[in-house]
Coordinates of C-alpha atoms in Angstrom, one line a residue:
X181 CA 96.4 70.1 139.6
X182 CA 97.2 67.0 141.8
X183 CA 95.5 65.1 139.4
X184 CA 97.8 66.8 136.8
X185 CA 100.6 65.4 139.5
X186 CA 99.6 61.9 139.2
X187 CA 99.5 61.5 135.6
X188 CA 102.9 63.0 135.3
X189 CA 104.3 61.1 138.2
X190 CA 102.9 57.8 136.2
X191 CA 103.7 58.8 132.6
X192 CA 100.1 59.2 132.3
X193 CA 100.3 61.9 129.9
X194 CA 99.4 61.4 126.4
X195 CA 102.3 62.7 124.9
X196 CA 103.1 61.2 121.3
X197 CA 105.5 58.7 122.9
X198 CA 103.3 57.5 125.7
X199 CA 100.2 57.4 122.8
X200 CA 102.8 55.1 120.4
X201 CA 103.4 52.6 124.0
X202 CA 99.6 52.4 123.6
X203 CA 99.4 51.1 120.3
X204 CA 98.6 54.5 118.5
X205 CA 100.4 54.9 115.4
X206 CA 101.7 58.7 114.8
X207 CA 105.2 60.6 114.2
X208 CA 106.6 60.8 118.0
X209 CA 108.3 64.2 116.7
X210 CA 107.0 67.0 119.3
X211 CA 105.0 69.3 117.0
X212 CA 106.6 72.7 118.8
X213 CA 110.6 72.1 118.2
X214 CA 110.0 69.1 115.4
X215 CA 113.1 68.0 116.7
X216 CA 113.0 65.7 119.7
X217 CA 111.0 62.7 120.6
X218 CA 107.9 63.9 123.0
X219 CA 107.7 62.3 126.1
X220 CA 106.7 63.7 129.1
X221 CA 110.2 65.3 130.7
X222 CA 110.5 66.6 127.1
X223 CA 106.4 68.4 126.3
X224 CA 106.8 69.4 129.6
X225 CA 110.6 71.0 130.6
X226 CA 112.8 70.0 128.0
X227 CA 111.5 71.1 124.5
X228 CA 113.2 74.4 123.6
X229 CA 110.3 76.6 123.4
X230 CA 109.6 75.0 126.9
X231 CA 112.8 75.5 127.9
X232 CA 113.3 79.3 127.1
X233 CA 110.1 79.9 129.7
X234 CA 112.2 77.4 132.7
X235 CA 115.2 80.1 132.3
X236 CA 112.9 83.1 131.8
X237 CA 111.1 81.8 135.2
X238 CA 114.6 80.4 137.1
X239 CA 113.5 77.1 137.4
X240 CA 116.1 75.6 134.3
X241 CA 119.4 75.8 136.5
X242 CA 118.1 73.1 138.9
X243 CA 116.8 70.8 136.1
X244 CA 118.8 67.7 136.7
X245 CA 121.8 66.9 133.7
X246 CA 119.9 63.9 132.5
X247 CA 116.7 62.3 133.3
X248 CA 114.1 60.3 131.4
X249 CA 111.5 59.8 133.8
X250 CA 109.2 62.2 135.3
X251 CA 109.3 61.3 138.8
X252 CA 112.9 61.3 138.5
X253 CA 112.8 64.7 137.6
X254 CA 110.7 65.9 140.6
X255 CA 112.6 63.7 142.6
X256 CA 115.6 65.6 141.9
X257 CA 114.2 69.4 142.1
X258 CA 112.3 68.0 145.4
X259 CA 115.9 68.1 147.2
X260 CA 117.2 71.6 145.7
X261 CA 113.9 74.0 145.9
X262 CA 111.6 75.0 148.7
X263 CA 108.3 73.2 148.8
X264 CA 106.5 76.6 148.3
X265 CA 108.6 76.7 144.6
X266 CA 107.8 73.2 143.9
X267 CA 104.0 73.9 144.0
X268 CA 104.9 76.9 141.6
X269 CA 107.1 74.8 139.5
X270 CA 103.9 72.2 138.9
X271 CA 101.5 75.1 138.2
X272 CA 103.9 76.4 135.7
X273 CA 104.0 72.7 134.0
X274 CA 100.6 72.1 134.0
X275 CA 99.4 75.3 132.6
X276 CA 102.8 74.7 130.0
X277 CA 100.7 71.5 129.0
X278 CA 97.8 73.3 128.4
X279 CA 99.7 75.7 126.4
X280 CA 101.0 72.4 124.3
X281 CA 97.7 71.5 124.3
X282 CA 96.5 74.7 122.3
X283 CA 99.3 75.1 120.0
X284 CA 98.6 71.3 118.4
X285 CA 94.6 71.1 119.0
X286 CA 93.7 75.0 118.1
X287 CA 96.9 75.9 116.3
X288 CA 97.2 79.0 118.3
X289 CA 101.2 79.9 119.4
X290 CA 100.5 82.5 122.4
X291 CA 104.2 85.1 122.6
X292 CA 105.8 84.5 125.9
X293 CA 106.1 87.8 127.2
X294 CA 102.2 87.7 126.9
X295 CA 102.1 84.0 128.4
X296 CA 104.4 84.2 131.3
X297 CA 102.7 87.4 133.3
X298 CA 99.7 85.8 132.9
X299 CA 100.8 82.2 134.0
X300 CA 101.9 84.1 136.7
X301 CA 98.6 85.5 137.5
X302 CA 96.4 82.7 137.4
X303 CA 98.8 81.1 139.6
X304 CA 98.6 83.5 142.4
X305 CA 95.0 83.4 142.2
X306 CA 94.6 79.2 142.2
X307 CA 97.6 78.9 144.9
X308 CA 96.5 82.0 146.7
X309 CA 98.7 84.6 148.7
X310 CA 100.3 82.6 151.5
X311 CA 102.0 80.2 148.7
X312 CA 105.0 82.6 147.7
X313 CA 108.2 82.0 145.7
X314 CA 110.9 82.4 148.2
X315 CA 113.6 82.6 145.2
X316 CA 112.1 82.6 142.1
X317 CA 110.3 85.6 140.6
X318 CA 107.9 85.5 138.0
X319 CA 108.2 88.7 135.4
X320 CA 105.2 91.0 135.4
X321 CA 103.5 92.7 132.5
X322 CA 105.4 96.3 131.9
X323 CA 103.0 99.0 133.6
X324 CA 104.4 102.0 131.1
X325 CA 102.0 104.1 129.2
X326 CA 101.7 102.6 125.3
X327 CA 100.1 105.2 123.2
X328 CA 97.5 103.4 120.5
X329 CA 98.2 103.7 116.8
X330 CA 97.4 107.2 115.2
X331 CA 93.9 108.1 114.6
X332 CA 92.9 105.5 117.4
X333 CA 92.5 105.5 121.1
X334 CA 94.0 103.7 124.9
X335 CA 91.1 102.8 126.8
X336 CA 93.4 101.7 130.6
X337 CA 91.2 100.4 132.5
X338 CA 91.7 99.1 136.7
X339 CA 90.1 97.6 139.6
X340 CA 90.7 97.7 143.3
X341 CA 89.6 95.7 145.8
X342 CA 90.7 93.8 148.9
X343 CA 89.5 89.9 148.8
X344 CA 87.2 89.2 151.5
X345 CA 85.6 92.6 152.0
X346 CA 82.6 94.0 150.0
X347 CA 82.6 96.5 147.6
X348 CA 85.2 97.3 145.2
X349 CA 86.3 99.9 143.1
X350 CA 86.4 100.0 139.0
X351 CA 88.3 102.9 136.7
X352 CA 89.1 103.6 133.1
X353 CA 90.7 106.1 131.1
X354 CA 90.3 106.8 127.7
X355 CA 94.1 109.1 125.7
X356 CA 94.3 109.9 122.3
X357 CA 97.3 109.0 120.5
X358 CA 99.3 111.7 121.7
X359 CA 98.2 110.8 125.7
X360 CA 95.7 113.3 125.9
X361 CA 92.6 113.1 128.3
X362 CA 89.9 112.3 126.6
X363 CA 87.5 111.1 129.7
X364 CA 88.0 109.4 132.4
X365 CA 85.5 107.8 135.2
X366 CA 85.4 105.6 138.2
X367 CA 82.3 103.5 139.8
X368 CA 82.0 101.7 143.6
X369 CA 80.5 98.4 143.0
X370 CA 78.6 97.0 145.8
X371 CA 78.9 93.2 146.9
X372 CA 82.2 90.6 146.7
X373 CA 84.0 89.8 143.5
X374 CA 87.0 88.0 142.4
X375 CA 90.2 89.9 141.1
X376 CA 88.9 88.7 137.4
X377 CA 85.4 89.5 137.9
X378 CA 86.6 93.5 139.2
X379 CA 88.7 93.3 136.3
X380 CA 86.3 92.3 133.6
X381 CA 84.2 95.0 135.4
X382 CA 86.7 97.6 134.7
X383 CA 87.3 96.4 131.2
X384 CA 83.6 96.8 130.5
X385 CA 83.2 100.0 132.0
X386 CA 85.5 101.5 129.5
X387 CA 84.7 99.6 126.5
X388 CA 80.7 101.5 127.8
X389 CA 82.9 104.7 127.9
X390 CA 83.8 104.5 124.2
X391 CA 80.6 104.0 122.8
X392 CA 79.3 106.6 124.6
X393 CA 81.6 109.0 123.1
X394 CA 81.6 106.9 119.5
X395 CA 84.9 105.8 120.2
X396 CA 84.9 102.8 117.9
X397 CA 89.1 102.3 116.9
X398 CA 90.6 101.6 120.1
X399 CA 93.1 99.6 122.5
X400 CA 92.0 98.2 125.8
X401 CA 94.8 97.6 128.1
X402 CA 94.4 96.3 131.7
X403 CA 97.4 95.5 134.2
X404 CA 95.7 91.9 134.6
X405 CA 97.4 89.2 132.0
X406 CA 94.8 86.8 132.9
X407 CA 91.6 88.2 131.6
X408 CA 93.4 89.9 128.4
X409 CA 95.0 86.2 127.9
X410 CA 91.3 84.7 128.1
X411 CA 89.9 87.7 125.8
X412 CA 92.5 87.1 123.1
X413 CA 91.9 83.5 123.1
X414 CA 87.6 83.5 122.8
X415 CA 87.9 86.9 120.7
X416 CA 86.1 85.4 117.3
X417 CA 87.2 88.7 115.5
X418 CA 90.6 90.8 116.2
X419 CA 89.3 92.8 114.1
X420 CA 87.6 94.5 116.2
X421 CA 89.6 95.9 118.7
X422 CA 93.1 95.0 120.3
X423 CA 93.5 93.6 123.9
X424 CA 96.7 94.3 125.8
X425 CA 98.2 93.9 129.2

């Protein structure tokens, strides 16, 4: 991420208009509004599908009224936001490059009630618990019961564990599509882990659970945006199942 910084504090991304000062030849029109100039305030805060994410996230009421260089623009939210919220603030820009980055290379356009939760997530595990928003909150994924389409199945699946200490503990639950219990089982895995590894854990467990009872139509939803994020994206075949958070 500070290498991230850097670029962006030199204009050293290769947006369209910083590839064209290079003596690239290509339409400077950013590929996600097709209607401003991409430079790097622009793919980064002001682009309107960037921009809906800043309000979303309560960053977009300190954005300064008019800037057109980067540094100008950290400059400015330097003096209004806590230091802890500026760290957020670049995570959430350099992960909303990446997300640029996918739309235009793999022409995949992720929803942003699926995208911000899971921003949100990886965040908190790169940054790590003692770097808290003091004023800004992030949404979180909606922890109500969904029930699957008919003739198909729920398979919720959880993991708890405390970082630091061994052993942690992996669930899933398998509903019909009117919420009935179908099956339901827990395991104690021995050792450390990550929060994405217990996860993925608990994800596999169930996914064991349905084939064990046949179960081959059915939803997967974990309370972890990250690793249903990362699923989605490396899935080769949707077809197959459907990944929620």
């Amino acid at each position: 991420m500070k290498n991230f910084l850097w670029r962006v504090f030199h204009h050293w991304l290769p947006t369209k208009s910083e590839l064209t000062k290079r003596g690239m030849t290509l339409n400077t029109y950013c590929d996600l509004c097709q209607q401003h100039e991409e430079d790097v305030c622009h793919a980064l805060w002001l682009c309107p599908k960037s921009l809906k994410l800043w309000k979303v996230l309560g960053f977009s009421k300190y954005f300064p009224p008019l800037s057109y260089h980067a540094a100008d623009f950290l400059w400015w939210l330097k003096d209004l936001i806590p230091t802890n919220d500026l760290i957020w603030f670049i995570g959430y820009s350099w992960l909303v490059w990446q997300r640029r980055n996918t739309f235009m290379f793999q022409h995949k356009s992720l929803n942003d009630n699926i995208w911000l939760p899971w921003a949100h997530d990886l965040l908190e595990e790169h940054l790590g618990s003692h770097q808290k928003l003091h004023q800004i909150s992030a949404p979180k994924p909606n922890m109500s019961w969904n029930p699957p389409h008919p003739n198909s199945f729920m398979i919720n699946t959880d993991a708890s564990l405390i970082i630091g200490q061994a052993g942690y503990s992996i669930s899933a639950v398998i509903r019909d599509s009117e919420g009935s219990l179908l099956v339901a089982e827990t395991e104690f895995v021995n050792g450390y882990s990550s929060i994405l590894l217990a996860e993925a854990s608990a994800i596999l467990l169930g996914l064991r659970l349905a084939l064990s009872r046949s179960i081959l139509q059915a939803q997967v939803a974990s309370d972890n945006a990250t690793i249903i994020h990362n699923i989605q994206l490396k899935s080769s075949n949707k077809s197959e199942g459907v990944f929620s958070s």
